[in-house]
């Protein structure tokens, strides 16, 4: 080994003294850098294996606000780059998010995030961090460490749909950065409630019927607004809380229905809102008739088509149409107020 190193460092005597010194200095610097980054890679790996993992927050109970991250979503989270590749590729630094998809559950947030990740200037966490509702006590450093590395000009994003209905979330996000851009994906509140129930039903088949959970008393027709599936859809009420901390112009409202019927159109609005070049267009999508959803022709970092997982687009159970109509009547005044607040008519009535 010593002889090989001597041969590598054997500098021709014919070179002038100054050049010989510079060449030797360059070789030593290269070897030092190589040893440093090799050591950094192994040490960080050993540290990761030797340190206990932080305790995970308890998942929400079925029917509670919030949307659990599926195994597919966990796998979608980007891997951190190794020290050596970071050095040579210049993979950037971890930053707090400049934009957050704050809601709503079962509105189309996963679809929007997956579509946005096609954009080269968007870097996003795959799994839901739930920082501003469940993990706030862990601190901003913990939160920042979850973020992917970004280069100058790229936007860091995350999505946690339960933020929209979390009372403390607006103040906490504003405390992190008053300039954070917020995105809310909304959907017909009646359809959203049925979809929410369908998700819970798939995990807990023995829950009561949708009809029995909807009413405090079915005879009187009094809607049970304490049930989260109903409460989340009262968008105007939740938005009032956000407007105490953020101006309306800093919040973009995306139509869950148009995200299905015209994904490129809605993505165009989102890209404009984020100050990004319109790169995601019609050419990125095709409609999957089986799932009833648009899919990506090429997913991020892949050359293959990509559709959302099997947990998305579940078949809804048949709901009594009288109950559906009563819910539409219940939501109508709240919808009208929401239209006025946002300046958008989402056409739910």
PDB file of N, CA and C in Angstrom, residues 25-101:
ATOM      1  N   UNK A  25       0.299  19.765  -3.218  1.00  0.00           N
ATOM      2  CA  UNK A  25      -0.771  20.347  -2.415  1.00  0.00           C
ATOM      3  C   UNK A  25      -2.139  19.907  -2.933  1.00  0.00           C
ATOM      4  N   UNK A  26      -2.309  19.908  -4.266  1.00  0.00           N
ATOM      5  CA  UNK A  26      -3.574  19.488  -4.881  1.00  0.00           C
ATOM      6  C   UNK A  26      -3.868  18.024  -4.561  1.00  0.00           C
ATOM      7  N   UNK A  27      -2.834  17.164  -4.667  1.00  0.00           N
ATOM      8  CA  UNK A  27      -3.031  15.731  -4.400  1.00  0.00           C
ATOM      9  C   UNK A  27      -3.422  15.514  -2.939  1.00  0.00           C
ATOM     10  N   UNK A  28      -2.737  16.205  -2.021  1.00  0.00           N
ATOM     11  CA  UNK A  28      -3.037  16.045  -0.601  1.00  0.00           C
ATOM     12  C   UNK A  28      -4.452  16.547  -0.278  1.00  0.00           C
ATOM     13  N   UNK A  29      -4.854  17.645  -0.903  1.00  0.00           N
ATOM     14  CA  UNK A  29      -6.191  18.200  -0.676  1.00  0.00           C
ATOM     15  C   UNK A  29      -7.266  17.233  -1.160  1.00  0.00           C
ATOM     16  N   UNK A  30      -7.035  16.643  -2.332  1.00  0.00           N
ATOM     17  CA  UNK A  30      -7.986  15.680  -2.880  1.00  0.00           C
ATOM     18  C   UNK A  30      -8.127  14.473  -1.951  1.00  0.00           C
ATOM     19  N   UNK A  31      -6.984  13.936  -1.454  1.00  0.00           N
ATOM     20  CA  UNK A  31      -7.024  12.785  -0.556  1.00  0.00           C
ATOM     21  C   UNK A  31      -7.727  13.132   0.745  1.00  0.00           C
ATOM     22  N   UNK A  32      -7.507  14.340   1.251  1.00  0.00           N
ATOM     23  CA  UNK A  32      -8.120  14.760   2.505  1.00  0.00           C
ATOM     24  C   UNK A  32      -9.641  14.858   2.342  1.00  0.00           C
ATOM     25  N   UNK A  33     -10.080  15.444   1.226  1.00  0.00           N
ATOM     26  CA  UNK A  33     -11.513  15.558   0.962  1.00  0.00           C
ATOM     27  C   UNK A  33     -12.168  14.185   0.838  1.00  0.00           C
ATOM     28  N   UNK A  34     -11.502  13.297   0.130  1.00  0.00           N
ATOM     29  CA  UNK A  34     -12.033  11.948  -0.058  1.00  0.00           C
ATOM     30  C   UNK A  34     -12.206  11.239   1.289  1.00  0.00           C
ATOM     31  N   UNK A  35     -11.164  11.309   2.146  1.00  0.00           N
ATOM     32  CA  UNK A  35     -11.227  10.652   3.456  1.00  0.00           C
ATOM     33  C   UNK A  35     -12.297  11.301   4.330  1.00  0.00           C
ATOM     34  N   UNK A  36     -12.416  12.635   4.266  1.00  0.00           N
ATOM     35  CA  UNK A  36     -13.388  13.350   5.101  1.00  0.00           C
ATOM     36  C   UNK A  36     -14.808  12.949   4.756  1.00  0.00           C
ATOM     37  N   UNK A  37     -15.153  12.936   3.467  1.00  0.00           N
ATOM     38  CA  UNK A  37     -16.529  12.619   3.086  1.00  0.00           C
ATOM     39  C   UNK A  37     -16.846  11.136   3.213  1.00  0.00           C
ATOM     40  N   UNK A  38     -15.855  10.282   3.065  1.00  0.00           N
ATOM     41  CA  UNK A  38     -16.076   8.849   3.296  1.00  0.00           C
ATOM     42  C   UNK A  38     -16.388   8.620   4.766  1.00  0.00           C
ATOM     43  N   UNK A  39     -15.592   9.287   5.622  1.00  0.00           N
ATOM     44  CA  UNK A  39     -15.804   9.152   7.060  1.00  0.00           C
ATOM     45  C   UNK A  39     -17.159   9.730   7.454  1.00  0.00           C
ATOM     46  N   UNK A  40     -17.511  10.883   6.873  1.00  0.00           N
ATOM     47  CA  UNK A  40     -18.793  11.531   7.203  1.00  0.00           C
ATOM     48  C   UNK A  40     -19.951  10.618   6.867  1.00  0.00           C
ATOM     49  N   UNK A  41     -19.853   9.928   5.730  1.00  0.00           N
ATOM     50  CA  UNK A  41     -20.924   9.015   5.316  1.00  0.00           C
ATOM     51  C   UNK A  41     -21.078   7.871   6.283  1.00  0.00           C
ATOM     52  N   UNK A  42     -19.905   7.212   6.689  1.00  0.00           N
ATOM     53  CA  UNK A  42     -20.014   6.082   7.589  1.00  0.00           C
ATOM     54  C   UNK A  42     -20.425   6.485   8.981  1.00  0.00           C
ATOM     55  N   UNK A  43     -19.885   7.647   9.437  1.00  0.00           N
ATOM     56  CA  UNK A  43     -20.211   8.098  10.789  1.00  0.00           C
ATOM     57  C   UNK A  43     -21.683   8.430  10.913  1.00  0.00           C
ATOM     58  N   UNK A  44     -22.232   9.104   9.879  1.00  0.00           N
ATOM     59  CA  UNK A  44     -23.646   9.460   9.946  1.00  0.00           C
ATOM     60  C   UNK A  44     -24.507   8.211   9.938  1.00  0.00           C
ATOM     61  N   UNK A  45     -24.082   7.181   9.169  1.00  0.00           N
ATOM     62  CA  UNK A  45     -24.830   5.930   9.145  1.00  0.00           C
ATOM     63  C   UNK A  45     -24.808   5.250  10.491  1.00  0.00           C
ATOM     64  N   UNK A  46     -23.581   5.237  11.164  1.00  0.00           N
ATOM     65  CA  UNK A  46     -23.466   4.625  12.476  1.00  0.00           C
ATOM     66  C   UNK A  46     -24.301   5.374  13.497  1.00  0.00           C
ATOM     67  N   UNK A  47     -24.283   6.709  13.388  1.00  0.00           N
ATOM     68  CA  UNK A  47     -25.052   7.523  14.334  1.00  0.00           C
ATOM     69  C   UNK A  47     -26.532   7.247  14.194  1.00  0.00           C
ATOM     70  N   UNK A  48     -26.976   7.096  12.929  1.00  0.00           N
ATOM     71  CA  UNK A  48     -28.400   6.838  12.694  1.00  0.00           C
ATOM     72  C   UNK A  48     -28.811   5.495  13.264  1.00  0.00           C
ATOM     73  N   UNK A  49     -27.886   4.471  13.133  1.00  0.00           N
ATOM     74  CA  UNK A  49     -28.214   3.146  13.638  1.00  0.00           C
ATOM     75  C   UNK A  49     -28.160   3.100  15.153  1.00  0.00           C
ATOM     76  N   UNK A  50     -27.261   3.915  15.744  1.00  0.00           N
ATOM     77  CA  UNK A  50     -27.071   3.869  17.191  1.00  0.00           C
ATOM     78  C   UNK A  50     -28.064   4.701  17.957  1.00  0.00           C
ATOM     79  N   UNK A  51     -28.706   5.693  17.318  1.00  0.00           N
ATOM     80  CA  UNK A  51     -29.625   6.577  18.027  1.00  0.00           C
ATOM     81  C   UNK A  51     -31.029   6.021  17.981  1.00  0.00           C
ATOM     82  N   UNK A  52     -31.729   6.045  19.114  1.00  0.00           N
ATOM     83  CA  UNK A  52     -33.115   5.559  19.084  1.00  0.00           C
ATOM     84  C   UNK A  52     -34.001   6.480  18.278  1.00  0.00           C
ATOM     85  N   UNK A  53     -34.948   5.912  17.571  1.00  0.00           N
ATOM     86  CA  UNK A  53     -35.863   6.718  16.750  1.00  0.00           C
ATOM     87  C   UNK A  53     -36.794   7.495  17.662  1.00  0.00           C
ATOM     88  N   UNK A  54     -37.145   8.762  17.296  1.00  0.00           N
ATOM     89  CA  UNK A  54     -38.068   9.527  18.122  1.00  0.00           C
ATOM     90  C   UNK A  54     -39.431   8.859  18.152  1.00  0.00           C
ATOM     91  N   UNK A  55     -40.144   8.970  19.284  1.00  0.00           N
ATOM     92  CA  UNK A  55     -41.456   8.324  19.371  1.00  0.00           C
ATOM     93  C   UNK A  55     -42.414   8.883  18.348  1.00  0.00           C
ATOM     94  N   UNK A  56     -43.197   8.012  17.758  1.00  0.00           N
ATOM     95  CA  UNK A  56     -44.156   8.437  16.743  1.00  0.00           C
ATOM     96  C   UNK A  56     -45.429   8.903  17.415  1.00  0.00           C
ATOM     97  N   UNK A  57     -46.031   9.929  16.823  1.00  0.00           N
ATOM     98  CA  UNK A  57     -47.296  10.415  17.364  1.00  0.00           C
ATOM     99  C   UNK A  57     -48.380   9.383  17.122  1.00  0.00           C
ATOM    100  N   UNK A  58     -49.309   9.293  18.067  1.00  0.00           N
ATOM    101  CA  UNK A  58     -50.389   8.322  17.932  1.00  0.00           C
ATOM    102  C   UNK A  58     -51.263   8.673  16.746  1.00  0.00           C
ATOM    103  N   UNK A  59     -51.662   7.667  15.933  1.00  0.00           N
ATOM    104  CA  UNK A  59     -52.525   7.951  14.776  1.00  0.00           C
ATOM    105  C   UNK A  59     -53.903   8.382  15.243  1.00  0.00           C
ATOM    106  N   UNK A  60     -54.638   9.156  14.424  1.00  0.00           N
ATOM    107  CA  UNK A  60     -55.967   9.599  14.826  1.00  0.00           C
ATOM    108  C   UNK A  60     -56.927   8.431  14.878  1.00  0.00           C
ATOM    109  N   UNK A  61     -57.913   8.511  15.757  1.00  0.00           N
ATOM    110  CA  UNK A  61     -58.946   7.495  15.802  1.00  0.00           C
ATOM    111  C   UNK A  61     -59.820   7.605  14.566  1.00  0.00           C
ATOM    112  N   UNK A  62     -60.448   6.490  14.141  1.00  0.00           N
ATOM    113  CA  UNK A  62     -61.310   6.559  12.958  1.00  0.00           C
ATOM    114  C   UNK A  62     -62.378   7.630  13.127  1.00  0.00           C
ATOM    115  N   UNK A  63     -62.494   8.478  12.089  1.00  0.00           N
ATOM    116  CA  UNK A  63     -63.496   9.525  12.102  1.00  0.00           C
ATOM    117  C   UNK A  63     -62.989  10.837  12.636  1.00  0.00           C
ATOM    118  N   UNK A  64     -61.774  10.865  13.246  1.00  0.00           N
ATOM    119  CA  UNK A  64     -61.233  12.123  13.740  1.00  0.00           C
ATOM    120  C   UNK A  64     -60.694  12.943  12.594  1.00  0.00           C
ATOM    121  N   UNK A  65     -60.564  14.282  12.772  1.00  0.00           N
ATOM    122  CA  UNK A  65     -59.958  15.107  11.727  1.00  0.00           C
ATOM    123  C   UNK A  65     -58.547  14.638  11.456  1.00  0.00           C
ATOM    124  N   UNK A  66     -58.116  14.760  10.234  1.00  0.00           N
ATOM    125  CA  UNK A  66     -56.759  14.357   9.856  1.00  0.00           C
ATOM    126  C   UNK A  66     -56.819  13.177   8.923  1.00  0.00           C
ATOM    127  N   UNK A  67     -55.756  13.002   8.151  1.00  0.00           N
ATOM    128  CA  UNK A  67     -55.722  11.908   7.191  1.00  0.00           C
ATOM    129  C   UNK A  67     -54.427  11.158   7.395  1.00  0.00           C
ATOM    130  N   UNK A  68     -54.518   9.869   7.747  1.00  0.00           N
ATOM    131  CA  UNK A  68     -53.320   9.097   7.998  1.00  0.00           C
ATOM    132  C   UNK A  68     -52.538   8.898   6.711  1.00  0.00           C
ATOM    133  N   UNK A  69     -51.216   8.866   6.861  1.00  0.00           N
ATOM    134  CA  UNK A  69     -50.370   8.612   5.696  1.00  0.00           C
ATOM    135  C   UNK A  69     -50.309   7.111   5.474  1.00  0.00           C
ATOM    136  N   UNK A  70     -50.625   6.671   4.281  1.00  0.00           N
ATOM    137  CA  UNK A  70     -50.569   5.252   3.972  1.00  0.00           C
ATOM    138  C   UNK A  70     -49.131   4.829   3.765  1.00  0.00           C
ATOM    139  N   UNK A  71     -48.910   3.502   3.697  1.00  0.00           N
ATOM    140  CA  UNK A  71     -47.567   2.986   3.463  1.00  0.00           C
ATOM    141  C   UNK A  71     -47.029   3.488   2.144  1.00  0.00           C
ATOM    142  N   UNK A  72     -47.908   3.590   1.139  1.00  0.00           N
ATOM    143  CA  UNK A  72     -47.480   4.104  -0.169  1.00  0.00           C
ATOM    144  C   UNK A  72     -47.006   5.539  -0.035  1.00  0.00           C
ATOM    145  N   UNK A  73     -47.691   6.345   0.795  1.00  0.00           N
ATOM    146  CA  UNK A  73     -47.301   7.738   0.967  1.00  0.00           C
ATOM    147  C   UNK A  73     -45.974   7.824   1.701  1.00  0.00           C
ATOM    148  N   UNK A  74     -45.761   6.924   2.689  1.00  0.00           N
ATOM    149  CA  UNK A  74     -44.488   6.925   3.405  1.00  0.00           C
ATOM    150  C   UNK A  74     -43.347   6.610   2.445  1.00  0.00           C
ATOM    151  N   UNK A  75     -43.612   5.649   1.536  1.00  0.00           N
ATOM    152  CA  UNK A  75     -42.571   5.296   0.580  1.00  0.00           C
ATOM    153  C   UNK A  75     -42.288   6.418  -0.400  1.00  0.00           C
ATOM    154  N   UNK A  76     -43.285   7.289  -0.589  1.00  0.00           N
ATOM    155  CA  UNK A  76     -43.118   8.398  -1.535  1.00  0.00           C
ATOM    156  C   UNK A  76     -42.206   9.479  -0.994  1.00  0.00           C
ATOM    157  N   UNK A  77     -41.913   9.434   0.328  1.00  0.00           N
ATOM    158  CA  UNK A  77     -41.056  10.469   0.909  1.00  0.00           C
ATOM    159  C   UNK A  77     -39.661  10.385   0.321  1.00  0.00           C
ATOM    160  N   UNK A  78     -39.072  11.499  -0.106  1.00  0.00           N
ATOM    161  CA  UNK A  78     -37.761  11.476  -0.729  1.00  0.00           C
ATOM    162  C   UNK A  78     -36.686  11.088   0.255  1.00  0.00           C
ATOM    163  N   UNK A  79     -35.714  10.316  -0.195  1.00  0.00           N
ATOM    164  CA  UNK A  79     -34.593   9.920   0.657  1.00  0.00           C
ATOM    165  C   UNK A  79     -33.581  11.045   0.735  1.00  0.00           C
ATOM    166  N   UNK A  80     -32.939  11.149   1.897  1.00  0.00           N
ATOM    167  CA  UNK A  80     -31.906  12.172   2.054  1.00  0.00           C
ATOM    168  C   UNK A  80     -30.669  11.752   1.269  1.00  0.00           C
ATOM    169  N   UNK A  81     -30.021  12.707   0.627  1.00  0.00           N
ATOM    170  CA  UNK A  81     -28.823  12.400  -0.154  1.00  0.00           C
ATOM    171  C   UNK A  81     -27.656  12.167   0.780  1.00  0.00           C
ATOM    172  N   UNK A  82     -26.744  11.262   0.414  1.00  0.00           N
ATOM    173  CA  UNK A  82     -25.560  10.992   1.213  1.00  0.00           C
ATOM    174  C   UNK A  82     -24.598  12.155   1.167  1.00  0.00           C
ATOM    175  N   UNK A  83     -23.674  12.240   2.160  1.00  0.00           N
ATOM    176  CA  UNK A  83     -22.756  13.381   2.229  1.00  0.00           C
ATOM    177  C   UNK A  83     -21.896  13.537   0.991  1.00  0.00           C
ATOM    178  N   UNK A  84     -21.373  12.411   0.462  1.00  0.00           N
ATOM    179  CA  UNK A  84     -20.478  12.516  -0.701  1.00  0.00           C
ATOM    180  C   UNK A  84     -21.239  12.985  -1.932  1.00  0.00           C
ATOM    181  N   UNK A  85     -22.449  12.401  -2.156  1.00  0.00           N
ATOM    182  CA  UNK A  85     -23.229  12.818  -3.322  1.00  0.00           C
ATOM    183  C   UNK A  85     -23.711  14.247  -3.152  1.00  0.00           C
ATOM    184  N   UNK A  86     -24.000  14.645  -1.906  1.00  0.00           N
ATOM    185  CA  UNK A  86     -24.416  16.030  -1.657  1.00  0.00           C
ATOM    186  C   UNK A  86     -23.303  16.986  -2.029  1.00  0.00           C
ATOM    187  N   UNK A  87     -22.050  16.595  -1.697  1.00  0.00           N
ATOM    188  CA  UNK A  87     -20.915  17.468  -1.980  1.00  0.00           C
ATOM    189  C   UNK A  87     -20.717  17.643  -3.474  1.00  0.00           C
ATOM    190  N   UNK A  88     -20.734  16.525  -4.207  1.00  0.00           N
ATOM    191  CA  UNK A  88     -20.446  16.597  -5.638  1.00  0.00           C
ATOM    192  C   UNK A  88     -21.643  17.114  -6.448  1.00  0.00           C
ATOM    193  N   UNK A  89     -22.882  16.770  -5.998  1.00  0.00           N
ATOM    194  CA  UNK A  89     -24.051  17.167  -6.771  1.00  0.00           C
ATOM    195  C   UNK A  89     -24.635  18.503  -6.335  1.00  0.00           C
ATOM    196  N   UNK A  90     -24.170  19.036  -5.212  1.00  0.00           N
ATOM    197  CA  UNK A  90     -24.687  20.309  -4.719  1.00  0.00           C
ATOM    198  C   UNK A  90     -26.177  20.232  -4.478  1.00  0.00           C
ATOM    199  N   UNK A  91     -26.620  19.251  -3.636  1.00  0.00           N
ATOM    200  CA  UNK A  91     -28.053  18.997  -3.496  1.00  0.00           C
ATOM    201  C   UNK A  91     -28.773  19.989  -2.604  1.00  0.00           C
ATOM    202  N   UNK A  92     -28.118  21.038  -2.184  1.00  0.00           N
ATOM    203  CA  UNK A  92     -28.813  22.105  -1.484  1.00  0.00           C
ATOM    204  C   UNK A  92     -28.931  21.916   0.010  1.00  0.00           C
ATOM    205  N   UNK A  93     -29.844  22.678   0.604  1.00  0.00           N
ATOM    206  CA  UNK A  93     -30.018  22.664   2.048  1.00  0.00           C
ATOM    207  C   UNK A  93     -31.488  22.452   2.408  1.00  0.00           C
ATOM    208  N   UNK A  94     -31.717  22.048   3.657  1.00  0.00           N
ATOM    209  CA  UNK A  94     -33.074  21.839   4.147  1.00  0.00           C
ATOM    210  C   UNK A  94     -33.622  23.175   4.640  1.00  0.00           C
ATOM    211  N   UNK A  95     -34.798  23.511   4.162  1.00  0.00           N
ATOM    212  CA  UNK A  95     -35.433  24.778   4.539  1.00  0.00           C
ATOM    213  C   UNK A  95     -36.848  24.521   5.053  1.00  0.00           C
ATOM    214  N   UNK A  96     -37.330  25.440   5.864  1.00  0.00           N
ATOM    215  CA  UNK A  96     -38.729  25.372   6.269  1.00  0.00           C
ATOM    216  C   UNK A  96     -39.596  25.628   5.040  1.00  0.00           C
ATOM    217  N   UNK A  97     -40.795  25.026   4.966  1.00  0.00           N
ATOM    218  CA  UNK A  97     -41.609  25.170   3.750  1.00  0.00           C
ATOM    219  C   UNK A  97     -42.054  26.599   3.493  1.00  0.00           C
ATOM    220  N   UNK A  98     -42.011  26.981   2.230  1.00  0.00           N
ATOM    221  CA  UNK A  98     -42.529  28.293   1.827  1.00  0.00           C
ATOM    222  C   UNK A  98     -44.010  28.195   1.440  1.00  0.00           C
ATOM    223  N   UNK A  99     -44.499  26.965   1.224  1.00  0.00           N
ATOM    224  CA  UNK A  99     -45.902  26.743   0.863  1.00  0.00           C
ATOM    225  C   UNK A  99     -46.386  25.451   1.516  1.00  0.00           C
ATOM    226  N   UNK A 100     -47.633  25.466   1.991  1.00  0.00           N
ATOM    227  CA  UNK A 100     -48.203  24.293   2.663  1.00  0.00           C
ATOM    228  C   UNK A 100     -49.617  24.047   2.140  1.00  0.00           C
ATOM    229  N   UNK A 101     -49.908  22.786   1.807  1.00  0.00           N
ATOM    230  CA  UNK A 101     -51.281  22.387   1.492  1.00  0.00           C
ATOM    231  C   UNK A 101     -51.931  22.060   2.831  1.00  0.00           C
TER     232      UNK A 101
END
